[in-house]
PDB file of C-alpha atoms in Angstrom:
ATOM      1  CA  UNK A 980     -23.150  12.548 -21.297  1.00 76.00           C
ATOM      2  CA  UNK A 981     -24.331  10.682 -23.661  1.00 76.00           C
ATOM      3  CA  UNK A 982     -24.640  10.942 -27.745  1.00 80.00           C
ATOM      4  CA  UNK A 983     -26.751   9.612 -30.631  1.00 78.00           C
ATOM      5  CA  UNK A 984     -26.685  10.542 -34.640  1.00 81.00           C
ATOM      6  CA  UNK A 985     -26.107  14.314 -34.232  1.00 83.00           C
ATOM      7  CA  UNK A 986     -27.052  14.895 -30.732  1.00 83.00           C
ATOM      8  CA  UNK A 987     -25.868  15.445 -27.507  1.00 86.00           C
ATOM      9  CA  UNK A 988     -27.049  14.697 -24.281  1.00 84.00           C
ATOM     10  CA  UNK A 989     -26.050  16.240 -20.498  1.00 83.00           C
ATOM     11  CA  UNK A 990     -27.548  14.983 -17.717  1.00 83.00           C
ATOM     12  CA  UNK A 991     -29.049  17.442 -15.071  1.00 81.00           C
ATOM     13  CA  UNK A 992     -26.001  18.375 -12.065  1.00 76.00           C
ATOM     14  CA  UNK A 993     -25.187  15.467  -9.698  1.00 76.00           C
ATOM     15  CA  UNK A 994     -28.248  13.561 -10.949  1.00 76.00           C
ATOM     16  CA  UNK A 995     -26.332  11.037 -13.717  1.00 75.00           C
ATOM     17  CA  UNK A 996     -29.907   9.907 -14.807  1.00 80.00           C
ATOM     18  CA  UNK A 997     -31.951  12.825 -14.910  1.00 77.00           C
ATOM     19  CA  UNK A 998     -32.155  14.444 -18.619  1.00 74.00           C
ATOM     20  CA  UNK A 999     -35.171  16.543 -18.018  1.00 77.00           C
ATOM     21  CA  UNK A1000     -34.874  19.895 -19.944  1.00 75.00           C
ATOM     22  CA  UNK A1001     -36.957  21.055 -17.257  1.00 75.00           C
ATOM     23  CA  UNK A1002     -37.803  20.855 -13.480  1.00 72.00           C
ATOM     24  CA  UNK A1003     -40.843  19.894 -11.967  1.00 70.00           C
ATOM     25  CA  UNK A1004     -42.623  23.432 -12.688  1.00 70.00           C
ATOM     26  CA  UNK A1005     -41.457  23.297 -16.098  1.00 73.00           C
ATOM     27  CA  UNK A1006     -38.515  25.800 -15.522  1.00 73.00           C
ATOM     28  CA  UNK A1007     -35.068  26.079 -17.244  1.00 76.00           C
ATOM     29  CA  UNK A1008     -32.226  26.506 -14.624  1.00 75.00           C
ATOM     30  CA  UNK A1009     -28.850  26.539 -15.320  1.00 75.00           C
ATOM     31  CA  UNK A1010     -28.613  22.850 -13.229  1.00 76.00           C
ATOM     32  CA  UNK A1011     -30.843  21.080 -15.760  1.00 78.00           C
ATOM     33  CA  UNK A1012     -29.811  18.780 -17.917  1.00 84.00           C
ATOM     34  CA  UNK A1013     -28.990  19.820 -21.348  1.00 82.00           C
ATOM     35  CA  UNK A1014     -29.144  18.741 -25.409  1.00 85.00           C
ATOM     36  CA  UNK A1015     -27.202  19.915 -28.299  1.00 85.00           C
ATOM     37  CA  UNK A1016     -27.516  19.619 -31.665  1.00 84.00           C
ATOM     38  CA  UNK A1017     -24.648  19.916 -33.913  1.00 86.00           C
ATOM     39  CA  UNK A1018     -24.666  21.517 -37.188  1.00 82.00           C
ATOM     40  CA  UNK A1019     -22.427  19.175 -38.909  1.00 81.00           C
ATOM     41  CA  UNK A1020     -21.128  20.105 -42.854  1.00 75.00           C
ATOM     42  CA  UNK A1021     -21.005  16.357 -44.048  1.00 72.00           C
ATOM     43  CA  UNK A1022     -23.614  13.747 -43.537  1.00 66.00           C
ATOM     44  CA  UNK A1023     -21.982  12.230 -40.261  1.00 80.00           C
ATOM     45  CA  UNK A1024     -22.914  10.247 -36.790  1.00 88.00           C
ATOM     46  CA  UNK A1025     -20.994  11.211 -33.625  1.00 90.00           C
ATOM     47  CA  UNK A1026     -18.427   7.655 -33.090  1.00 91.00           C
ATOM     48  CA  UNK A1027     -16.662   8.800 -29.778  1.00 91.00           C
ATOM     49  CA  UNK A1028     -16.799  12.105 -27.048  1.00 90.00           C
ATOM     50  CA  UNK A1029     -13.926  12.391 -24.412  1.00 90.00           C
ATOM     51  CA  UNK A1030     -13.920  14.886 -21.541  1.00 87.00           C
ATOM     52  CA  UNK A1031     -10.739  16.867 -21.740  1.00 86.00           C
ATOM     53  CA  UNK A1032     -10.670  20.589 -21.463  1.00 84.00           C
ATOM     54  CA  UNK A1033     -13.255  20.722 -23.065  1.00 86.00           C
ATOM     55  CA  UNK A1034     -16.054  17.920 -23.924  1.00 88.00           C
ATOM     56  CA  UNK A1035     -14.703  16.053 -27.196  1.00 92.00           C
ATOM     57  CA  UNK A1036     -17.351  15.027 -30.030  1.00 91.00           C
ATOM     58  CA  UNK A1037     -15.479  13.076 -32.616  1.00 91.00           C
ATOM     59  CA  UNK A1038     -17.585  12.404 -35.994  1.00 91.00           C
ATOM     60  CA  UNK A1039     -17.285  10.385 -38.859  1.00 91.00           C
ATOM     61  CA  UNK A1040     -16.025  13.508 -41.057  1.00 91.00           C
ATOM     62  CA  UNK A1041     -14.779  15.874 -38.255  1.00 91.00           C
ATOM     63  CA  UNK A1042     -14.703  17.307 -35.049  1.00 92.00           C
ATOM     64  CA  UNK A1043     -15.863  19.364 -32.270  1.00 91.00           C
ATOM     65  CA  UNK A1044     -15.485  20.929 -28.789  1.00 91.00           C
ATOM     66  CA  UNK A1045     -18.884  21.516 -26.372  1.00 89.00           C
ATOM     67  CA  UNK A1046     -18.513  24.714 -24.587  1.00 87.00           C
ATOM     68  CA  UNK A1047     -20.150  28.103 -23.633  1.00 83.00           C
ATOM     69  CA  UNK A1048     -17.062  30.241 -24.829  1.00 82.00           C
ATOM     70  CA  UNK A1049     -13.149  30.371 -24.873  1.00 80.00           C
ATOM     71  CA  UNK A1050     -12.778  31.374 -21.161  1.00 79.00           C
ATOM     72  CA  UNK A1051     -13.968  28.233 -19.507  1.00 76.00           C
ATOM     73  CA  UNK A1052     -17.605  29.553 -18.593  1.00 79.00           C
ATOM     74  CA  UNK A1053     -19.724  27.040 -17.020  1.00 80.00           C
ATOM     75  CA  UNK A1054     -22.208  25.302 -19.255  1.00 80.00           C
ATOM     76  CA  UNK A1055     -25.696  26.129 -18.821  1.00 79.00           C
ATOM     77  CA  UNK A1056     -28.753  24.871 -21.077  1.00 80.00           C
ATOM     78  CA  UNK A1057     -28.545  28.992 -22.399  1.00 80.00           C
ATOM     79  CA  UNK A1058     -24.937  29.245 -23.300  1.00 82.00           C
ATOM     80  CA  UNK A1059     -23.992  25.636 -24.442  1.00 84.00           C
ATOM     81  CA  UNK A1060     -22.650  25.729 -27.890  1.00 86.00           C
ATOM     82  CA  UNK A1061     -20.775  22.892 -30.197  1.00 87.00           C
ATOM     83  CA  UNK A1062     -17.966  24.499 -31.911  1.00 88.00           C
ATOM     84  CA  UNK A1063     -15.757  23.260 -35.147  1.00 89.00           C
ATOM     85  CA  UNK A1064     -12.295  21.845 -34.481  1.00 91.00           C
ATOM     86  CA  UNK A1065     -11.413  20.024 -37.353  1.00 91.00           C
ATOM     87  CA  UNK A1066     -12.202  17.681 -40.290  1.00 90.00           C
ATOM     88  CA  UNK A1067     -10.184  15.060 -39.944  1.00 92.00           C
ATOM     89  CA  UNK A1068     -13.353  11.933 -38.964  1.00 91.00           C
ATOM     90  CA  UNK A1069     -12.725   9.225 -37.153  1.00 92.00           C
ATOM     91  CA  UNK A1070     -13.905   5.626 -36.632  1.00 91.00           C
ATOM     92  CA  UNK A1071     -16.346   3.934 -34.689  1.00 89.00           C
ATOM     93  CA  UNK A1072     -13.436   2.932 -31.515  1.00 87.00           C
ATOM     94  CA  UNK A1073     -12.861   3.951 -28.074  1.00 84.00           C
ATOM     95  CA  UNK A1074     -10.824   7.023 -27.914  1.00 91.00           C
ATOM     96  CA  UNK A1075      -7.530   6.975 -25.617  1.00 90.00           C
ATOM     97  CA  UNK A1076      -6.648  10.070 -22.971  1.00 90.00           C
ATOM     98  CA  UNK A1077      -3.449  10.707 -22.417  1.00 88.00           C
ATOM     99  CA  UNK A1078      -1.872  13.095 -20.678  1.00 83.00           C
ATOM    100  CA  UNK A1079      -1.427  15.422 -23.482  1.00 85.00           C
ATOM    101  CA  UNK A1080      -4.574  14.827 -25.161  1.00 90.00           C
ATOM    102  CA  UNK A1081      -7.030  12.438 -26.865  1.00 93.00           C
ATOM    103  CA  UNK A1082      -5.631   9.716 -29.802  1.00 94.00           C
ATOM    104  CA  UNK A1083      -8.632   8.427 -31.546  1.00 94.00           C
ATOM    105  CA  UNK A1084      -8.314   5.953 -35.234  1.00 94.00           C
ATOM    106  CA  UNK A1085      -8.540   8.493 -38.023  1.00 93.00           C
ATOM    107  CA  UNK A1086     -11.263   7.518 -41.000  1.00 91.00           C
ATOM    108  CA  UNK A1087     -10.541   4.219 -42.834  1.00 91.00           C
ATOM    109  CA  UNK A1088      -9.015   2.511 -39.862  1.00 92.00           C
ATOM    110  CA  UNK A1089      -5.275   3.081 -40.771  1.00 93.00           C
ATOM    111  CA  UNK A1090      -4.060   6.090 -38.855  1.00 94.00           C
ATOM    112  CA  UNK A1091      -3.856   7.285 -35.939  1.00 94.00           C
ATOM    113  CA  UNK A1092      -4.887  10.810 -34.672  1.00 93.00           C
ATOM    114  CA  UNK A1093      -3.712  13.201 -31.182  1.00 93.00           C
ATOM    115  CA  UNK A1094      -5.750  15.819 -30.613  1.00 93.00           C
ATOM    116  CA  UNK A1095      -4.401  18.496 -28.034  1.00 91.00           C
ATOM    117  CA  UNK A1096      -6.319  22.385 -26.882  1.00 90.00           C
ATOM    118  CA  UNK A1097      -3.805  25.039 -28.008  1.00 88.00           C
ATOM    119  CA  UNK A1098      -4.318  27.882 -25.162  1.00 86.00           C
ATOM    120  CA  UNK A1099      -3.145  29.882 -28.061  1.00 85.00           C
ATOM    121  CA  UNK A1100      -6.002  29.577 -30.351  1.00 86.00           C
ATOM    122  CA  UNK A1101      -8.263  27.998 -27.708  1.00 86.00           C
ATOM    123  CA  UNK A1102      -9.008  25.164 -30.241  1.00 89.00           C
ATOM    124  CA  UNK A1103      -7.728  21.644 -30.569  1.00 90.00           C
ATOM    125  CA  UNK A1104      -5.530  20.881 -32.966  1.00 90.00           C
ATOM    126  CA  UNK A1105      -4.318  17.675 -34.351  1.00 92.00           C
ATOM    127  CA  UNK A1106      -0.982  15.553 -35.476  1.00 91.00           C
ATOM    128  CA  UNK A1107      -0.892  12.271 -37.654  1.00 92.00           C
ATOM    129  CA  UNK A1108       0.811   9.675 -35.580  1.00 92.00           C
ATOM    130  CA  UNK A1109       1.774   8.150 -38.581  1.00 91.00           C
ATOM    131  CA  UNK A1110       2.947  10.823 -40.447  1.00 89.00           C
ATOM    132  CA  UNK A1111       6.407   8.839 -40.635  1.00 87.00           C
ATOM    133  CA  UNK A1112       5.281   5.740 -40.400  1.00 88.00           C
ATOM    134  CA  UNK A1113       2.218   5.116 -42.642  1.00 87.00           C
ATOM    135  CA  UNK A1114       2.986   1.702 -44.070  1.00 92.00           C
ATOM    136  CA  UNK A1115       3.077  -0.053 -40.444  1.00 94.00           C
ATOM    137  CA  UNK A1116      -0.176   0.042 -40.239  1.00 94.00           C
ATOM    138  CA  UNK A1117      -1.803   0.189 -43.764  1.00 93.00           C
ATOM    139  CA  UNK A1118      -3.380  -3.369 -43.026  1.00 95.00           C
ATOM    140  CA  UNK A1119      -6.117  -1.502 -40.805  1.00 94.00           C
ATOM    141  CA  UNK A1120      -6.223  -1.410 -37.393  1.00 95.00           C
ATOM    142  CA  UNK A1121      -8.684  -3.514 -35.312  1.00 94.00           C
ATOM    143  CA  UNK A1122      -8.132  -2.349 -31.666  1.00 94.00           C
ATOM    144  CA  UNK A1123      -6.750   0.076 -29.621  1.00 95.00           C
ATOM    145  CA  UNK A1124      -5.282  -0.071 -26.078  1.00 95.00           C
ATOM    146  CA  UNK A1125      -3.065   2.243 -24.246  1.00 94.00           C
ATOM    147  CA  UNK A1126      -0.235   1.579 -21.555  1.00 92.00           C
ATOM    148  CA  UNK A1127       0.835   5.201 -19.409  1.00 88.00           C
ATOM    149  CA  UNK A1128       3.729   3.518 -17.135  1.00 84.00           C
ATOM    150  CA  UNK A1129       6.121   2.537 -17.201  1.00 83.00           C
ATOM    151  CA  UNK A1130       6.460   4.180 -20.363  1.00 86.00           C
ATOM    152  CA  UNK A1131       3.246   5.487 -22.420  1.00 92.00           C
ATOM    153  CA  UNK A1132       2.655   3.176 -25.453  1.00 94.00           C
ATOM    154  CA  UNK A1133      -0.020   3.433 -28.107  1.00 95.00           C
ATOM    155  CA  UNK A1134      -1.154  -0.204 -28.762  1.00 96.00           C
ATOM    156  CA  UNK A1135      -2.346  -1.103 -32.517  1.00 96.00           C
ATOM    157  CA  UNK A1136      -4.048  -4.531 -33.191  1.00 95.00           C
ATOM    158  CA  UNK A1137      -4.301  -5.213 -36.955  1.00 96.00           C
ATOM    159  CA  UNK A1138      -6.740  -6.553 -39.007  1.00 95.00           C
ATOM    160  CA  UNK A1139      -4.171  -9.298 -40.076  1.00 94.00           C
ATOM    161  CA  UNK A1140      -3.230 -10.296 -36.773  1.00 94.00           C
ATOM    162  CA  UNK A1141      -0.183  -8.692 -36.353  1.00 95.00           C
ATOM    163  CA  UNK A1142       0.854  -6.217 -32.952  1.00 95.00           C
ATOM    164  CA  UNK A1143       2.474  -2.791 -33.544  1.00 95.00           C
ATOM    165  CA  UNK A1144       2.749  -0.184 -30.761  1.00 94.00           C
ATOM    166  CA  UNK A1145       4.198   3.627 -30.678  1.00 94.00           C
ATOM    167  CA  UNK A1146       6.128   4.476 -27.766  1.00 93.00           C
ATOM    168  CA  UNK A1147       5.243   8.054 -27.488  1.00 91.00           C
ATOM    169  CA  UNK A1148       6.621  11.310 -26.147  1.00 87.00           C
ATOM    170  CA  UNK A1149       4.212  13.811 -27.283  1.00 78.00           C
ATOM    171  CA  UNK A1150       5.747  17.022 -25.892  1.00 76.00           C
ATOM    172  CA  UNK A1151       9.477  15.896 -27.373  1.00 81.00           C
ATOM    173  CA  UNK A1152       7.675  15.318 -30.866  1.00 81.00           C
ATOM    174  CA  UNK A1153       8.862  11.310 -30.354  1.00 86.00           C
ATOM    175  CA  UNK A1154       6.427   8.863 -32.168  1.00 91.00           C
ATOM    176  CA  UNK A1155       8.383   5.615 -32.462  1.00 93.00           C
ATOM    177  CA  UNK A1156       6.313   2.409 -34.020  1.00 95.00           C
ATOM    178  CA  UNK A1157       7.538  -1.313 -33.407  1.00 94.00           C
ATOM    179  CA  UNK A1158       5.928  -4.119 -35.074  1.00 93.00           C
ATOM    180  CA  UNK A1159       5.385  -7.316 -33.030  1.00 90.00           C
ATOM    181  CA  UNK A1160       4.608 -10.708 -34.783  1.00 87.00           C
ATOM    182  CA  UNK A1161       3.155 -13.865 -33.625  1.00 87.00           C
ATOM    183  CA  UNK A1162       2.481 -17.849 -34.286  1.00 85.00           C
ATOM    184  CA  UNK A1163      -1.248 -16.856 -33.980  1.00 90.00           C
ATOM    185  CA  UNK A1164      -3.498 -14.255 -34.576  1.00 94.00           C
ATOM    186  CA  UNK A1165      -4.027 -11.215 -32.422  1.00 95.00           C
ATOM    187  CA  UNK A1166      -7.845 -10.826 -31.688  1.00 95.00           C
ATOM    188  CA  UNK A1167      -8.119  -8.136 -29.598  1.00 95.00           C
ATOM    189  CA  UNK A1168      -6.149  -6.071 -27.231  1.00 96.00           C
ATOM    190  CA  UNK A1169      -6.333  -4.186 -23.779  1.00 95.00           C
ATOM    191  CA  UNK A1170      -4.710  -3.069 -21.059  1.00 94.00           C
ATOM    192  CA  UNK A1171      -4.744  -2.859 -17.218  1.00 93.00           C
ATOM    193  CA  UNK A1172      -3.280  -1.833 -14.130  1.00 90.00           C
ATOM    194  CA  UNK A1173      -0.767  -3.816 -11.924  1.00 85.00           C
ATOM    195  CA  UNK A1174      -0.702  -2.984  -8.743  1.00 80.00           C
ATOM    196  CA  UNK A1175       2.172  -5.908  -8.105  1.00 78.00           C
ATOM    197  CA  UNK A1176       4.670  -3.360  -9.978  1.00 75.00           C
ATOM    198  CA  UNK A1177       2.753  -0.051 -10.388  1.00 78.00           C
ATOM    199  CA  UNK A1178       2.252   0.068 -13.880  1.00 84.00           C
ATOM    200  CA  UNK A1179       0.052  -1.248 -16.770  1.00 89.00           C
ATOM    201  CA  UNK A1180       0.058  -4.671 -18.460  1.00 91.00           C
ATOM    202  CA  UNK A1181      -1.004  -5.500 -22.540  1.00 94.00           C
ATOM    203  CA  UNK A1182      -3.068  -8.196 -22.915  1.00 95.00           C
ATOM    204  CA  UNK A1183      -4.126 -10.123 -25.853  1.00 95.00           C
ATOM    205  CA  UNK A1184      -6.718 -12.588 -27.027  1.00 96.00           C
ATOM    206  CA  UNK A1185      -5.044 -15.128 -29.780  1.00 94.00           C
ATOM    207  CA  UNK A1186      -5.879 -17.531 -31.635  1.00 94.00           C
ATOM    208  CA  UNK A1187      -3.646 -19.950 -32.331  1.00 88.00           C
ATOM    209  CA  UNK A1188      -3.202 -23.752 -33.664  1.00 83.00           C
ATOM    210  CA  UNK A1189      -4.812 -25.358 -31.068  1.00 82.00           C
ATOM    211  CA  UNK A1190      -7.018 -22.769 -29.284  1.00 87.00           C
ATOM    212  CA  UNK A1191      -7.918 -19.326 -28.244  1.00 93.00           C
ATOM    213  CA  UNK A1192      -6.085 -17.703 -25.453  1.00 91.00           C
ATOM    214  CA  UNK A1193      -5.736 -14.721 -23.083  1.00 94.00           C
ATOM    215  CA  UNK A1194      -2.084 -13.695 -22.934  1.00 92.00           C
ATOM    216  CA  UNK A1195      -0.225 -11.040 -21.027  1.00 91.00           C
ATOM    217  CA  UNK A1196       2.824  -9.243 -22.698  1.00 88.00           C
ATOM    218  CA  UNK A1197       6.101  -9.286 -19.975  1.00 79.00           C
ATOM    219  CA  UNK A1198       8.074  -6.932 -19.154  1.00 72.00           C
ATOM    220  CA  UNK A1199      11.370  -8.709 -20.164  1.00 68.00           C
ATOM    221  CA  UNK A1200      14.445  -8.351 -18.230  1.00 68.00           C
ATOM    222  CA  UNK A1201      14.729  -5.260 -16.844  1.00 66.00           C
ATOM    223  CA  UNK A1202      17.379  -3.460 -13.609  1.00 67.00           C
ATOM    224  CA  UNK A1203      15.281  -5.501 -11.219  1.00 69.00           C
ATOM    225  CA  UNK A1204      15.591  -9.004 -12.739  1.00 69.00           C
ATOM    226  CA  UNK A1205      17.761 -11.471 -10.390  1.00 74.00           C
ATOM    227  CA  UNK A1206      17.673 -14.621 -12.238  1.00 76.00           C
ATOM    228  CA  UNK A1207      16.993 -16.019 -15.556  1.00 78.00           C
ATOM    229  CA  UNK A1208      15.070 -18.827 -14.181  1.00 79.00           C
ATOM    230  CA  UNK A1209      11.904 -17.052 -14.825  1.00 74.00           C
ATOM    231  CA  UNK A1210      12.658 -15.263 -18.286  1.00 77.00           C
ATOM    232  CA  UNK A1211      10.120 -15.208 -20.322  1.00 77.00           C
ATOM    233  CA  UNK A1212      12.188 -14.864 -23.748  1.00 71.00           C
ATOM    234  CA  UNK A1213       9.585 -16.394 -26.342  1.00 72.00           C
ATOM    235  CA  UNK A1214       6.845 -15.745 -28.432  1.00 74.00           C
ATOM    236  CA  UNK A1215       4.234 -16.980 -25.952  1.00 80.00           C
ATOM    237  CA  UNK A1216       5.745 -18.548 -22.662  1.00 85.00           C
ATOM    238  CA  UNK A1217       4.265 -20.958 -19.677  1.00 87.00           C
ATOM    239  CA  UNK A1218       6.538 -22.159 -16.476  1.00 89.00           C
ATOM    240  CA  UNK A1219       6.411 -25.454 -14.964  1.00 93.00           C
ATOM    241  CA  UNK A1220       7.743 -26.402 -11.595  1.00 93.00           C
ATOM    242  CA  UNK A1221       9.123 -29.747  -9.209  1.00 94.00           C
ATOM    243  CA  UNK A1222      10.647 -30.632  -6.086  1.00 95.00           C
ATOM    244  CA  UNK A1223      12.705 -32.837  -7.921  1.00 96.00           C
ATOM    245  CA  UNK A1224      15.064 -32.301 -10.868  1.00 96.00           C
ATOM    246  CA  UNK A1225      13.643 -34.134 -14.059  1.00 96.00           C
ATOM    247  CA  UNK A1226      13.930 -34.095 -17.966  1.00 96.00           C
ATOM    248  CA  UNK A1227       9.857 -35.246 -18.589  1.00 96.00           C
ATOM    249  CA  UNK A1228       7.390 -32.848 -18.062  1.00 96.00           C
ATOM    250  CA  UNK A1229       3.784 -32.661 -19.032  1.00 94.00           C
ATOM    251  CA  UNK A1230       1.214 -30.610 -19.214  1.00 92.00           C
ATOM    252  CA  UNK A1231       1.512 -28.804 -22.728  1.00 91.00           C
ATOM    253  CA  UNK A1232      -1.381 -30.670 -24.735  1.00 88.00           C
ATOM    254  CA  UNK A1233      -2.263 -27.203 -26.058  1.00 85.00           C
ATOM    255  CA  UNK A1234       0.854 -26.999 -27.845  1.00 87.00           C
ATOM    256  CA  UNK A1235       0.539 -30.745 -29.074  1.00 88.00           C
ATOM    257  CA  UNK A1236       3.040 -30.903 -32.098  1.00 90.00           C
ATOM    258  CA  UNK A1237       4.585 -27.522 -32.123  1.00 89.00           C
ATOM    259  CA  UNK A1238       8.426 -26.927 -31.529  1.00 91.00           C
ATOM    260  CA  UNK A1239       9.081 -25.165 -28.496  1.00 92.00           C
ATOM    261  CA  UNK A1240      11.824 -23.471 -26.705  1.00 92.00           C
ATOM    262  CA  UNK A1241      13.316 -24.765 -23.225  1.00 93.00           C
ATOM    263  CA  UNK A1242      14.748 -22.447 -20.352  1.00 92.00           C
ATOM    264  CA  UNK A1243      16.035 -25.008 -17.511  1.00 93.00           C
ATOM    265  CA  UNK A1244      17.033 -23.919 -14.309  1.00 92.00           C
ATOM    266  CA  UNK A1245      17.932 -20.622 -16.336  1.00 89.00           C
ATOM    267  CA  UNK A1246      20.198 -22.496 -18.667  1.00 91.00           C
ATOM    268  CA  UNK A1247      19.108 -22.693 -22.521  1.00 92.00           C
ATOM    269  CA  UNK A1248      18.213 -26.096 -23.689  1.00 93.00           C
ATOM    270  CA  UNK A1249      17.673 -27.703 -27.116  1.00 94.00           C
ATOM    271  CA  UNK A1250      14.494 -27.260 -28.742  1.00 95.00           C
ATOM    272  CA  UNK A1251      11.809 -30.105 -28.546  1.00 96.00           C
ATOM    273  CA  UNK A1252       8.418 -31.105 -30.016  1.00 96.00           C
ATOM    274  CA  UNK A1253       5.545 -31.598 -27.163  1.00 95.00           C
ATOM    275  CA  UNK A1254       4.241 -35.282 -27.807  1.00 95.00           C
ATOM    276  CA  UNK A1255       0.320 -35.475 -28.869  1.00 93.00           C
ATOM    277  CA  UNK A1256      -0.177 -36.128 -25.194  1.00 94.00           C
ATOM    278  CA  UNK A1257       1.609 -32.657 -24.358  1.00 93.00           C
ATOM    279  CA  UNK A1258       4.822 -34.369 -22.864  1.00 95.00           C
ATOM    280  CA  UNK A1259       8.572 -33.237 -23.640  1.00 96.00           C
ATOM    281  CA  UNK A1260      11.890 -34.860 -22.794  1.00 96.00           C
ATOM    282  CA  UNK A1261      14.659 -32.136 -22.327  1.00 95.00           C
ATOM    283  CA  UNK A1262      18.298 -32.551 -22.046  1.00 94.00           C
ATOM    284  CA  UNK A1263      19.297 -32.286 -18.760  1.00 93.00           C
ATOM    285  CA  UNK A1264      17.260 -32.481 -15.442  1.00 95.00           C
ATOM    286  CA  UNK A1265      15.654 -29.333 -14.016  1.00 95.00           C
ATOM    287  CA  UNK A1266      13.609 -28.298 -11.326  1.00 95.00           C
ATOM    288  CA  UNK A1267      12.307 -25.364 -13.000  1.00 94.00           C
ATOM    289  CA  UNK A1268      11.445 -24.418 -16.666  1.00 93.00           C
ATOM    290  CA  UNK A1269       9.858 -21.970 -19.247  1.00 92.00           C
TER     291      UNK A1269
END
């Protein structure tokens, strides 16, 4: 599939690149590809499609569903139709599936839309993520990213930096937002698979005081965590290793002059400031800190 302005574009049957109307003798079969043009009410371009039930076209000013009829008859270049969903619009941003549904950025950049089929009406309908929440993210959002295990979170970078996500439970009607702040600013967001613990991992691209990085959000202590050697308990976290117990370490020159936060051998230490040459001095000797 693919989709431009107002039109829509299926390739021919197990031929990806082929978007010939047409075969060689200048036939229509039900195989070739096909193109739809969409009526649309407002002056619109299509921003996202998703393959669900149905194929998805999301517009600037509203929505619609590709299809050859409510029954789920097989589209052919004679039957393919677009039909009306809704007018809510979206934003030019990749579109998240879900088990459920689709979530796409609602016009503006500040909400957040679910779209699920009703069997009922055989149409999609829609829900405001933020119906209860509308302040968290009046700031705009930036980017999108979506963890399913080991619990399904919608992931919200905003335009000022800032990290808010909505653990969600569609089906239950739970939408539950939780703002996450940082020394730095959030750039952009995504998320992929772990196959170390079998589920997804956040990752982020800050900028902070003295450099851009590529972060990974953990998991915090959970039933499987053994020790506390290895917590990861602040803002943005590194771990450092010997053979031999010390109190200097370096390494740390890109957090040259900030105040940081020492986990020893497990054991809470006082705070320091890393040296210009990214040293510290902690309290008490350790083999192992964070």
């Amino acid at each position: 599939c693919y989709c431009m302005n107002r039109y829509v574009f299926l390739s021919k049957s197990d031929a990806y690149d082929n978007f010939s109307l047409t075969d060689a003798k200048g036939i229509v079969a039900a195989s070739n590809a096909m193109t739809v043009t969409i009526n649309m009410k407002q002056a619109n371009n299509i921003v996202w499609c998703a393959s669900d039930r149905n194929l998805m076209i999301g517009t600037n000013n509203e929505e619609y569903a590709i299809k050859a009829d409510d029954y789920g008859t097989t589209l052919t270049p004679t039957t393919i139709k677009a039909q009306q969903q809704s007018t809510v619009g979206s934003v030019f941003y990749p579109v998240t599936l879900t088990d459920s549904g689709i979530i796409a950025i609602k016009k503006f950049g500040k909400k957040a839309i679910f779209y699920a089929y009703s069997p009922d009406s055989y149409r999609y309908g829609y829900k405001d993520l933020n119906l209860y929440n509308e302040d968290i993210t009046t700031v705009g959002i930036n980017d999108v990213a979506y963890t399913s295990d080991p619990t399904p979170i919608l992931w919200l970078s905003l335009v000022d930096g800032t990290l808010c996500g909505a653990t969600l439970s569609i089906s239950d009607d739970v939408i539950a937002f939780h703002k996450h702040t940082t020394q730095g600013k959030i750039l952009s967001i995504t998320a992929l698979p772990n196959a170390n613990n079998n589920d997804m991992d956040l990752y982020a691209i800050i900028r902070r005081q003295n450099g851009i990085f590529l972060e990974v959000m953990s998991n915090g202590v959970n039933v499987e965590t053994k020790s506390t050697e290895d917590l990861f308990y602040s803002d943005s976290s590194l771990s450092f290793s010997s053979d031999v117990a010390k109190t200097h370490w370096s390494g740390l020159t890109h957090l040259k002059g900030q105040t940081v936060k020492v986990l020893a051998d497990g054991a809470v230490q006082p705070e320091v400031v890393v040296s210009e040459t990214g040293e510290i001095d902690i309290q008490y000797p350790a083999k192992k800190i964070v």
